[in-house]
PDB file of C-alpha atoms in Angstrom:
ATOM      1  CA  MET A 109     -14.790  12.790 -29.798  1.00  0.00           C
ATOM      2  CA  ASP A 110     -16.595  10.025 -31.663  1.00  0.00           C
ATOM      3  CA  ASP A 111     -20.341  10.574 -32.137  1.00  0.00           C
ATOM      4  CA  ASP A 112     -21.132   7.200 -30.505  1.00  0.00           C
ATOM      5  CA  VAL A 113     -19.196   8.124 -27.386  1.00  0.00           C
ATOM      6  CA  PHE A 114     -20.836  11.547 -27.190  1.00  0.00           C
ATOM      7  CA  ALA A 115     -24.314  10.012 -27.621  1.00  0.00           C
ATOM      8  CA  SER A 116     -23.593   7.481 -24.864  1.00  0.00           C
ATOM      9  CA  ILE A 117     -22.384  10.163 -22.442  1.00  0.00           C
ATOM     10  CA  LYS A 118     -25.396  12.373 -23.247  1.00  0.00           C
ATOM     11  CA  ALA A 119     -27.829   9.477 -22.690  1.00  0.00           C
ATOM     12  CA  GLY A 120     -26.184   8.693 -19.335  1.00  0.00           C
ATOM     13  CA  LEU A 121     -26.432  12.307 -18.191  1.00  0.00           C
ATOM     14  CA  GLU A 122     -30.075  12.551 -19.245  1.00  0.00           C
ATOM     15  CA  GLU A 123     -30.839   9.347 -17.337  1.00  0.00           C
ATOM     16  CA  ALA A 124     -29.056  10.669 -14.224  1.00  0.00           C
ATOM     17  CA  ILE A 125     -31.033  13.928 -14.357  1.00  0.00           C
ATOM     18  CA  ALA A 126     -34.327  12.070 -14.794  1.00  0.00           C
ATOM     19  CA  PHE A 127     -33.410   9.836 -11.843  1.00  0.00           C
ATOM     20  CA  GLN A 128     -32.639  12.794  -9.575  1.00  0.00           C
ATOM     21  CA  ARG A 129     -35.967  14.387 -10.517  1.00  0.00           C
ATOM     22  CA  GLY A 130     -37.827  11.168  -9.710  1.00  0.00           C
ATOM     23  CA  GLU A 131     -38.944  10.772 -13.331  1.00  0.00           C
ATOM     24  CA  LEU A 132     -37.180   7.467 -13.943  1.00  0.00           C
ATOM     25  CA  GLU A 133     -39.220   4.318 -13.374  1.00  0.00           C
ATOM     26  CA  LYS A 134     -36.609   1.630 -13.982  1.00  0.00           C
ATOM     27  CA  PRO A 135     -34.146   0.582 -11.266  1.00  0.00           C
ATOM     28  CA  VAL A 136     -30.748   2.284 -11.263  1.00  0.00           C
ATOM     29  CA  ARG A 137     -27.498   0.945  -9.827  1.00  0.00           C
ATOM     30  CA  LEU A 138     -25.706   3.288  -7.449  1.00  0.00           C
ATOM     31  CA  THR A 139     -22.090   2.538  -6.563  1.00  0.00           C
ATOM     32  CA  ARG A 140     -20.429   3.838  -3.434  1.00  0.00           C
ATOM     33  CA  PHE A 141     -17.232   2.975  -1.633  1.00  0.00           C
ATOM     34  CA  GLU A 142     -16.660   2.374   2.054  1.00  0.00           C
ATOM     35  CA  ARG A 143     -13.229   2.466   3.691  1.00  0.00           C
ATOM     36  CA  LEU A 144     -12.579  -0.562   5.888  1.00  0.00           C
ATOM     37  CA  PRO A 145     -10.542  -0.394   9.121  1.00  0.00           C
ATOM     38  CA  ASP A 146      -7.495  -1.876   7.356  1.00  0.00           C
ATOM     39  CA  GLY A 147      -7.541   1.025   4.870  1.00  0.00           C
ATOM     40  CA  THR A 148      -8.876  -0.859   1.862  1.00  0.00           C
ATOM     41  CA  LEU A 149     -11.978   0.227  -0.010  1.00  0.00           C
ATOM     42  CA  ARG A 150     -15.081  -1.917  -0.345  1.00  0.00           C
ATOM     43  CA  ARG A 151     -17.344  -1.317  -3.342  1.00  0.00           C
ATOM     44  CA  ILE A 152     -21.073  -1.341  -2.558  1.00  0.00           C
ATOM     45  CA  VAL A 153     -23.578  -1.511  -5.415  1.00  0.00           C
ATOM     46  CA  GLU A 154     -27.231  -0.788  -4.640  1.00  0.00           C
ATOM     47  CA  GLU A 155     -30.149  -1.050  -7.017  1.00  0.00           C
ATOM     48  CA  VAL A 156     -32.735   1.636  -6.279  1.00  0.00           C
ATOM     49  CA  THR A 157     -35.873   2.936  -7.967  1.00  0.00           C
ATOM     50  CA  SER A 158     -35.962   6.414  -6.452  1.00  0.00           C
ATOM     51  CA  PRO A 159     -33.289   9.027  -5.726  1.00  0.00           C
ATOM     52  CA  PRO A 160     -31.524   8.826  -2.363  1.00  0.00           C
ATOM     53  CA  ALA A 161     -32.948  10.941   0.418  1.00  0.00           C
ATOM     54  CA  PRO A 162     -30.999  14.153   1.092  1.00  0.00           C
ATOM     55  CA  THR A 163     -28.427  13.960   3.860  1.00  0.00           C
ATOM     56  CA  PRO A 164     -29.480  16.162   6.794  1.00  0.00           C
ATOM     57  CA  GLY A 165     -27.359  19.297   7.006  1.00  0.00           C
ATOM     58  CA  LEU A 166     -26.190  19.167   3.384  1.00  0.00           C
ATOM     59  CA  PRO A 167     -27.680  21.207   0.555  1.00  0.00           C
ATOM     60  CA  PRO A 168     -29.684  19.270  -2.054  1.00  0.00           C
ATOM     61  CA  ARG A 169     -27.688  18.017  -5.037  1.00  0.00           C
TER      62      ARG A 169
END
């Protein structure tokens, strides 16, 4: 694997970990998909500054 690619992946993982810990101050884009009644998927992009709240009944990520 090219060193540039590895460095980019590592930086992304470190940013994701910092975000989950609440240590990241800049906004982050979260992408999720929602299935519409006709079976197609709709992409939803949200810009947030803190990690999403845990879903009740599910263990923390």
